[in-house]
Amino acid sequence: PISAAPRMRSKADGRHDVLMLVNDVSEWRRLERMRSDFVANVSHELKTPIAAIRGFAETLLDGDVDDEAREKFLRTIYEESLRMGNLVSDLLELSKLEASDSHVDPVAVDLYEVLVRAVDRVRPVAQSKDISIELPRPQRLHVWAEPDLLLQVFLNLLTNAIHYSPPGSQVCVTWDVLVDRVKVHVKDNGIGIPRESLSRVFERFYRVHKDRSRASGGTGLGLAIVKHIVTALGGEVGVESEEGKGSDFWFTLSRLDARP
Ligand code: ADP
């Protein structure tokens, strides 16, 4: 709040209040800038597929197109509409998360069971690239989470690991059981991330590999969603990666039997 209630105070106190006021104003400006950047980004992200869809549809309507070009244009229209669909679902997911931030009510969740559900969902895409997914051995390990949100975290990390890896490679999920937490890793032998981008990949709409993200229908929001969910569940996220070698995305969650 931008208010400094008037009261009797010493000079030093007054200076403190002014400082707090300045801090509040700059924090407010920062949030305001973030909000308008976000709206600008969303508009830009939507404009690109809309322009492509409109352009190709116009060409098709003009009529003078052979069968091969028609097929190509229709495919682009279809793919761009899928991308718009993904973007809208991711935006809805983020806004739902923001609205319910303080209301996430963690329950005991079987980590292995949720992982298997996620792997079953991504298996067809992995198989289409001949990528194998290695899992930890089956283990009854309960963490504090929300099943659907945890599923989303696994889906986003596994989908990325598959998209940013070459055909025939391997994606590997492991975890370390620590005293109070579990640290889960999703590792790939893919294209990796340059060092200077590592601190930014969890930002909304930040992409390292723009063309590849586009080609796979990526929205640039997957990792922002992962970070949001894990933070709301009281955990941490991070990534280690080497260009050309692969990436190790990790997150932590509290263990069931270690809650205070
Ligand atoms: P996108 O929809 O573009 O994949 P994400 O938020 O999921 O958006 O990821 C942000 C960016 O981080 C991606 O565009 C990609 O450049 C990079 N990235 C994410 N996961 C990986 C990975 N496993 N290997 C290499 N780069 C990755």
PDB file of C-alpha atoms and ligand atoms in Angstrom, residues 90 156-165 186-188 190-194 197 200-210 212-214 216-226 239 241 246-249, ligand 1:
ATOM      1  CA  ASP A  90      -1.243 -22.343 -21.008  1.00  0.00           C
ATOM      2  CA  ASN A 156       5.907 -30.082 -19.160  1.00  0.00           C
ATOM      3  CA  LEU A 157       9.412 -31.279 -18.241  1.00  0.00           C
ATOM      4  CA  LEU A 158       9.095 -34.587 -20.121  1.00  0.00           C
ATOM      5  CA  THR A 159       7.622 -32.902 -23.213  1.00  0.00           C
ATOM      6  CA  ASN A 160      10.528 -30.449 -23.289  1.00  0.00           C
ATOM      7  CA  ALA A 161      13.098 -33.194 -22.754  1.00  0.00           C
ATOM      8  CA  ILE A 162      11.626 -35.039 -25.761  1.00  0.00           C
ATOM      9  CA  HIS A 163      11.261 -31.953 -27.984  1.00  0.00           C
ATOM     10  CA  TYR A 164      14.785 -30.682 -27.401  1.00  0.00           C
ATOM     11  CA  SER A 165      16.492 -34.067 -27.898  1.00  0.00           C
ATOM     12  CA  VAL A 186      14.344 -35.025 -15.584  1.00  0.00           C
ATOM     13  CA  LYS A 187      17.484 -35.434 -17.679  1.00  0.00           C
ATOM     14  CA  ASP A 188      18.031 -35.549 -21.409  1.00  0.00           C
ATOM     15  CA  GLY A 190      19.553 -33.137 -26.046  1.00  0.00           C
ATOM     16  CA  ILE A 191      20.710 -29.816 -27.434  1.00  0.00           C
ATOM     17  CA  GLY A 192      21.258 -28.227 -24.021  1.00  0.00           C
ATOM     18  CA  ILE A 193      21.050 -24.583 -22.996  1.00  0.00           C
ATOM     19  CA  PRO A 194      23.838 -21.988 -23.204  1.00  0.00           C
ATOM     20  CA  SER A 197      20.321 -18.350 -20.813  1.00  0.00           C
ATOM     21  CA  ARG A 200      16.097 -16.978 -17.794  1.00  0.00           C
ATOM     22  CA  VAL A 201      14.449 -20.180 -19.033  1.00  0.00           C
ATOM     23  CA  PHE A 202      11.792 -20.111 -16.293  1.00  0.00           C
ATOM     24  CA  GLU A 203      10.647 -16.631 -17.394  1.00  0.00           C
ATOM     25  CA  ARG A 204       7.399 -16.336 -19.306  1.00  0.00           C
ATOM     26  CA  PHE A 205       7.880 -16.357 -23.073  1.00  0.00           C
ATOM     27  CA  TYR A 206      11.664 -16.679 -22.845  1.00  0.00           C
ATOM     28  CA  ARG A 207      12.891 -19.091 -25.509  1.00  0.00           C
ATOM     29  CA  VAL A 208      16.425 -20.143 -26.284  1.00  0.00           C
ATOM     30  CA  HIS A 209      15.611 -22.199 -29.355  1.00  0.00           C
ATOM     31  CA  LYS A 210      12.933 -20.095 -31.026  1.00  0.00           C
ATOM     32  CA  ARG A 212      12.486 -25.421 -32.489  1.00  0.00           C
ATOM     33  CA  SER A 213       9.972 -24.188 -29.926  1.00  0.00           C
ATOM     34  CA  ARG A 214       7.746 -22.889 -32.727  1.00  0.00           C
ATOM     35  CA  SER A 216       6.850 -28.148 -31.739  1.00  0.00           C
ATOM     36  CA  GLY A 217       3.914 -25.848 -30.967  1.00  0.00           C
ATOM     37  CA  GLY A 218       5.739 -24.480 -27.910  1.00  0.00           C
ATOM     38  CA  THR A 219       4.289 -21.495 -26.102  1.00  0.00           C
ATOM     39  CA  GLY A 220       7.281 -20.344 -24.054  1.00  0.00           C
ATOM     40  CA  LEU A 221       5.128 -20.776 -20.931  1.00  0.00           C
ATOM     41  CA  GLY A 222       5.784 -24.413 -19.983  1.00  0.00           C
ATOM     42  CA  LEU A 223       8.664 -23.762 -17.597  1.00  0.00           C
ATOM     43  CA  ALA A 224       7.005 -20.659 -16.108  1.00  0.00           C
ATOM     44  CA  ILE A 225       4.069 -22.930 -15.240  1.00  0.00           C
ATOM     45  CA  VAL A 226       6.430 -25.530 -13.739  1.00  0.00           C
ATOM     46  CA  VAL A 239      18.376 -26.549 -14.205  1.00  0.00           C
ATOM     47  CA  SER A 241      22.786 -27.883 -18.681  1.00  0.00           C
ATOM     48  CA  GLY A 246      21.936 -32.189 -22.495  1.00  0.00           C
ATOM     49  CA  SER A 247      19.945 -30.762 -19.619  1.00  0.00           C
ATOM     50  CA  ASP A 248      19.000 -31.739 -16.102  1.00  0.00           C
ATOM     51  CA  PHE A 249      15.821 -30.026 -14.910  1.00  0.00           C
TER      52      PHE A 249
HETATM   53  P1  ADP B   1       8.568 -23.823 -24.962  1.00  0.00           P
HETATM   54  O1  ADP B   1       7.104 -23.930 -25.134  1.00  0.00           O
HETATM   55  O2  ADP B   1       9.210 -22.834 -25.912  1.00  0.00           O
HETATM   56  O3  ADP B   1       9.253 -25.145 -24.927  1.00  0.00           O
HETATM   57  P2  ADP B   1       9.250 -23.594 -22.118  1.00  0.00           P
HETATM   58  O4  ADP B   1       8.859 -22.549 -21.122  1.00  0.00           O
HETATM   59  O5  ADP B   1       8.812 -24.974 -21.826  1.00  0.00           O
HETATM   60  O6  ADP B   1       8.732 -23.082 -23.522  1.00  0.00           O
HETATM   61  O7  ADP B   1      10.830 -23.560 -22.256  1.00  0.00           O
HETATM   62  C1  ADP B   1      11.490 -22.310 -22.467  1.00  0.00           C
HETATM   63  C2  ADP B   1      12.699 -22.500 -23.368  1.00  0.00           C
HETATM   64  O8  ADP B   1      13.716 -23.231 -22.662  1.00  0.00           O
HETATM   65  C3  ADP B   1      12.415 -23.304 -24.639  1.00  0.00           C
HETATM   66  O9  ADP B   1      11.951 -22.479 -25.683  1.00  0.00           O
HETATM   67  C4  ADP B   1      13.776 -23.924 -24.943  1.00  0.00           C
HETATM   68  O10 ADP B   1      14.566 -23.012 -25.698  1.00  0.00           O
HETATM   69  C5  ADP B   1      14.410 -24.093 -23.562  1.00  0.00           C
HETATM   70  N1  ADP B   1      14.283 -25.482 -23.048  1.00  0.00           N
HETATM   71  C6  ADP B   1      13.307 -25.967 -22.241  1.00  0.00           C
HETATM   72  N2  ADP B   1      13.526 -27.266 -21.946  1.00  0.00           N
HETATM   73  C7  ADP B   1      14.669 -27.616 -22.575  1.00  0.00           C
HETATM   74  C8  ADP B   1      15.433 -28.838 -22.660  1.00  0.00           C
HETATM   75  N3  ADP B   1      15.062 -29.959 -22.032  1.00  0.00           N
HETATM   76  N4  ADP B   1      16.581 -28.804 -23.413  1.00  0.00           N
HETATM   77  C9  ADP B   1      16.976 -27.685 -24.053  1.00  0.00           C
HETATM   78  N5  ADP B   1      16.290 -26.505 -24.007  1.00  0.00           N
HETATM   79  C10 ADP B   1      15.150 -26.477 -23.279  1.00  0.00           C
END
